[in-house]
Each structure stands twice: as structure tokens, then as C-alpha cells.
């Protein structure tokens, strides 16, 4: 459902973070955060999304993904 919302609406970093709070599993959060990057209207602030994660490995993986997309 979250992917459907994002694919039909461009969202801000803060809106993406708010959606991430509804996820229970870290792996689901990471999958969604990667997907949502393409639909983010303020990608220069996307670094803030890493604060929604608990594990450093997830933060690192997201940062690596964002760097590869630039």
C-alpha cells in the first residue's frame, strides 16, 4: 500500500519518514526507503531518512543505494 501511495504522489523526505514509522520490520523499511527515493521531491534531504532505521547496516545500505542513484 505504501508503494502505491508513493508511486502516485511525490512525497517529501518528512512524509517518507512518517510512512516508514508504520513498518514493523527493518527489511521492509529498507525496501520501501529505496523505492521511495525515486519519488522524493527533496532528495537533497534524503539523508534524514536514515534516522528512521535502528541498525547501522540498514543505514549504510540505504546511503550506498542513494549514492549509486546520483
PDB file of N, CA and C in Angstrom, residues 6-37:
ATOM      1  N   UNK A   6       3.170   6.165  -2.808  1.00  0.00           N
ATOM      2  CA  UNK A   6       4.344   6.889  -3.292  1.00  0.00           C
ATOM      3  C   UNK A   6       4.354   6.974  -4.814  1.00  0.00           C
ATOM      4  N   UNK A   7       3.988   5.908  -5.481  1.00  0.00           N
ATOM      5  CA  UNK A   7       4.071   5.897  -6.945  1.00  0.00           C
ATOM      6  C   UNK A   7       3.062   6.834  -7.605  1.00  0.00           C
ATOM      7  N   UNK A   8       2.028   7.224  -6.881  1.00  0.00           N
ATOM      8  CA  UNK A   8       1.041   8.147  -7.448  1.00  0.00           C
ATOM      9  C   UNK A   8       1.136   9.557  -6.878  1.00  0.00           C
ATOM     10  N   UNK A   9       2.020   9.758  -5.908  1.00  0.00           N
ATOM     11  CA  UNK A   9       2.198  11.067  -5.278  1.00  0.00           C
ATOM     12  C   UNK A   9       3.672  11.276  -4.970  1.00  0.00           C
ATOM     13  N   UNK A  10       4.205  12.393  -5.387  1.00  0.00           N
ATOM     14  CA  UNK A  10       5.571  12.716  -4.974  1.00  0.00           C
ATOM     15  C   UNK A  10       5.509  13.170  -3.520  1.00  0.00           C
ATOM     16  N   UNK A  11       6.427  12.659  -2.723  1.00  0.00           N
ATOM     17  CA  UNK A  11       6.418  12.955  -1.296  1.00  0.00           C
ATOM     18  C   UNK A  11       7.706  13.633  -0.865  1.00  0.00           C
ATOM     19  N   UNK A  12       7.622  14.343   0.237  1.00  0.00           N
ATOM     20  CA  UNK A  12       8.817  14.960   0.818  1.00  0.00           C
ATOM     21  C   UNK A  12       9.537  13.924   1.683  1.00  0.00           C
ATOM     22  N   UNK A  13      10.753  14.239   2.026  1.00  0.00           N
ATOM     23  CA  UNK A  13      11.525  13.368   2.916  1.00  0.00           C
ATOM     24  C   UNK A  13      10.774  13.136   4.222  1.00  0.00           C
ATOM     25  N   UNK A  14      10.207  14.182   4.790  1.00  0.00           N
ATOM     26  CA  UNK A  14       9.484  14.046   6.059  1.00  0.00           C
ATOM     27  C   UNK A  14       8.259  13.149   5.931  1.00  0.00           C
ATOM     28  N   UNK A  15       7.573  13.207   4.797  1.00  0.00           N
ATOM     29  CA  UNK A  15       6.422  12.335   4.587  1.00  0.00           C
ATOM     30  C   UNK A  15       6.860  10.872   4.453  1.00  0.00           C
ATOM     31  N   UNK A  16       7.984  10.656   3.801  1.00  0.00           N
ATOM     32  CA  UNK A  16       8.521   9.297   3.667  1.00  0.00           C
ATOM     33  C   UNK A  16       8.908   8.752   5.037  1.00  0.00           C
ATOM     34  N   UNK A  17       9.531   9.569   5.844  1.00  0.00           N
ATOM     35  CA  UNK A  17       9.896   9.160   7.209  1.00  0.00           C
ATOM     36  C   UNK A  17       8.644   8.794   8.002  1.00  0.00           C
ATOM     37  N   UNK A  18       7.600   9.581   7.867  1.00  0.00           N
ATOM     38  CA  UNK A  18       6.345   9.296   8.581  1.00  0.00           C
ATOM     39  C   UNK A  18       5.769   7.948   8.148  1.00  0.00           C
ATOM     40  N   UNK A  19       5.824   7.652   6.863  1.00  0.00           N
ATOM     41  CA  UNK A  19       5.349   6.345   6.375  1.00  0.00           C
ATOM     42  C   UNK A  19       6.213   5.211   6.908  1.00  0.00           C
ATOM     43  N   UNK A  20       7.514   5.433   6.982  1.00  0.00           N
ATOM     44  CA  UNK A  20       8.422   4.390   7.476  1.00  0.00           C
ATOM     45  C   UNK A  20       8.110   3.990   8.914  1.00  0.00           C
ATOM     46  N   UNK A  21       7.580   4.911   9.688  1.00  0.00           N
ATOM     47  CA  UNK A  21       7.257   4.616  11.086  1.00  0.00           C
ATOM     48  C   UNK A  21       6.153   3.577  11.219  1.00  0.00           C
ATOM     49  N   UNK A  22       5.406   3.354  10.143  1.00  0.00           N
ATOM     50  CA  UNK A  22       4.328   2.367  10.199  1.00  0.00           C
ATOM     51  C   UNK A  22       4.821   0.939   9.928  1.00  0.00           C
ATOM     52  N   UNK A  23       6.078   0.801   9.522  1.00  0.00           N
ATOM     53  CA  UNK A  23       6.632  -0.524   9.227  1.00  0.00           C
ATOM     54  C   UNK A  23       7.167  -1.170  10.496  1.00  0.00           C
ATOM     55  N   UNK A  24       6.964  -2.468  10.599  1.00  0.00           N
ATOM     56  CA  UNK A  24       7.439  -3.210  11.773  1.00  0.00           C
ATOM     57  C   UNK A  24       8.832  -3.790  11.563  1.00  0.00           C
ATOM     58  N   UNK A  25       9.135  -4.177  10.340  1.00  0.00           N
ATOM     59  CA  UNK A  25      10.383  -4.878  10.069  1.00  0.00           C
ATOM     60  C   UNK A  25      11.386  -3.985   9.354  1.00  0.00           C
ATOM     61  N   UNK A  26      12.611  -4.052   9.795  1.00  0.00           N
ATOM     62  CA  UNK A  26      13.692  -3.250   9.239  1.00  0.00           C
ATOM     63  C   UNK A  26      13.876  -3.509   7.737  1.00  0.00           C
ATOM     64  N   UNK A  27      13.769  -4.759   7.339  1.00  0.00           N
ATOM     65  CA  UNK A  27      13.959  -5.088   5.927  1.00  0.00           C
ATOM     66  C   UNK A  27      12.861  -4.464   5.057  1.00  0.00           C
ATOM     67  N   UNK A  28      11.659  -4.413   5.563  1.00  0.00           N
ATOM     68  CA  UNK A  28      10.557  -3.773   4.832  1.00  0.00           C
ATOM     69  C   UNK A  28      10.773  -2.268   4.734  1.00  0.00           C
ATOM     70  N   UNK A  29      11.256  -1.683   5.820  1.00  0.00           N
ATOM     71  CA  UNK A  29      11.569  -0.253   5.816  1.00  0.00           C
ATOM     72  C   UNK A  29      12.611   0.057   4.755  1.00  0.00           C
ATOM     73  N   UNK A  30      13.644  -0.753   4.718  1.00  0.00           N
ATOM     74  CA  UNK A  30      14.741  -0.529   3.782  1.00  0.00           C
ATOM     75  C   UNK A  30      14.260  -0.658   2.342  1.00  0.00           C
ATOM     76  N   UNK A  31      13.484  -1.669   2.072  1.00  0.00           N
ATOM     77  CA  UNK A  31      12.932  -1.866   0.735  1.00  0.00           C
ATOM     78  C   UNK A  31      12.096  -0.656   0.314  1.00  0.00           C
ATOM     79  N   UNK A  32      11.248  -0.188   1.203  1.00  0.00           N
ATOM     80  CA  UNK A  32      10.403   0.957   0.896  1.00  0.00           C
ATOM     81  C   UNK A  32      11.219   2.238   0.738  1.00  0.00           C
ATOM     82  N   UNK A  33      12.196   2.446   1.594  1.00  0.00           N
ATOM     83  CA  UNK A  33      13.020   3.658   1.520  1.00  0.00           C
ATOM     84  C   UNK A  33      13.765   3.736   0.184  1.00  0.00           C
ATOM     85  N   UNK A  34      14.244   2.605  -0.287  1.00  0.00           N
ATOM     86  CA  UNK A  34      14.912   2.572  -1.592  1.00  0.00           C
ATOM     87  C   UNK A  34      13.916   2.888  -2.703  1.00  0.00           C
ATOM     88  N   UNK A  35      12.745   2.285  -2.633  1.00  0.00           N
ATOM     89  CA  UNK A  35      11.713   2.510  -3.643  1.00  0.00           C
ATOM     90  C   UNK A  35      11.275   3.975  -3.661  1.00  0.00           C
ATOM     91  N   UNK A  36      11.095   4.547  -2.501  1.00  0.00           N
ATOM     92  CA  UNK A  36      10.567   5.902  -2.385  1.00  0.00           C
ATOM     93  C   UNK A  36      11.544   6.972  -2.864  1.00  0.00           C
ATOM     94  N   UNK A  37      12.812   6.655  -2.911  1.00  0.00           N
ATOM     95  CA  UNK A  37      13.811   7.652  -3.316  1.00  0.00           C
ATOM     96  C   UNK A  37      13.478   8.268  -4.680  1.00  0.00           C
TER      97      UNK A  37
END
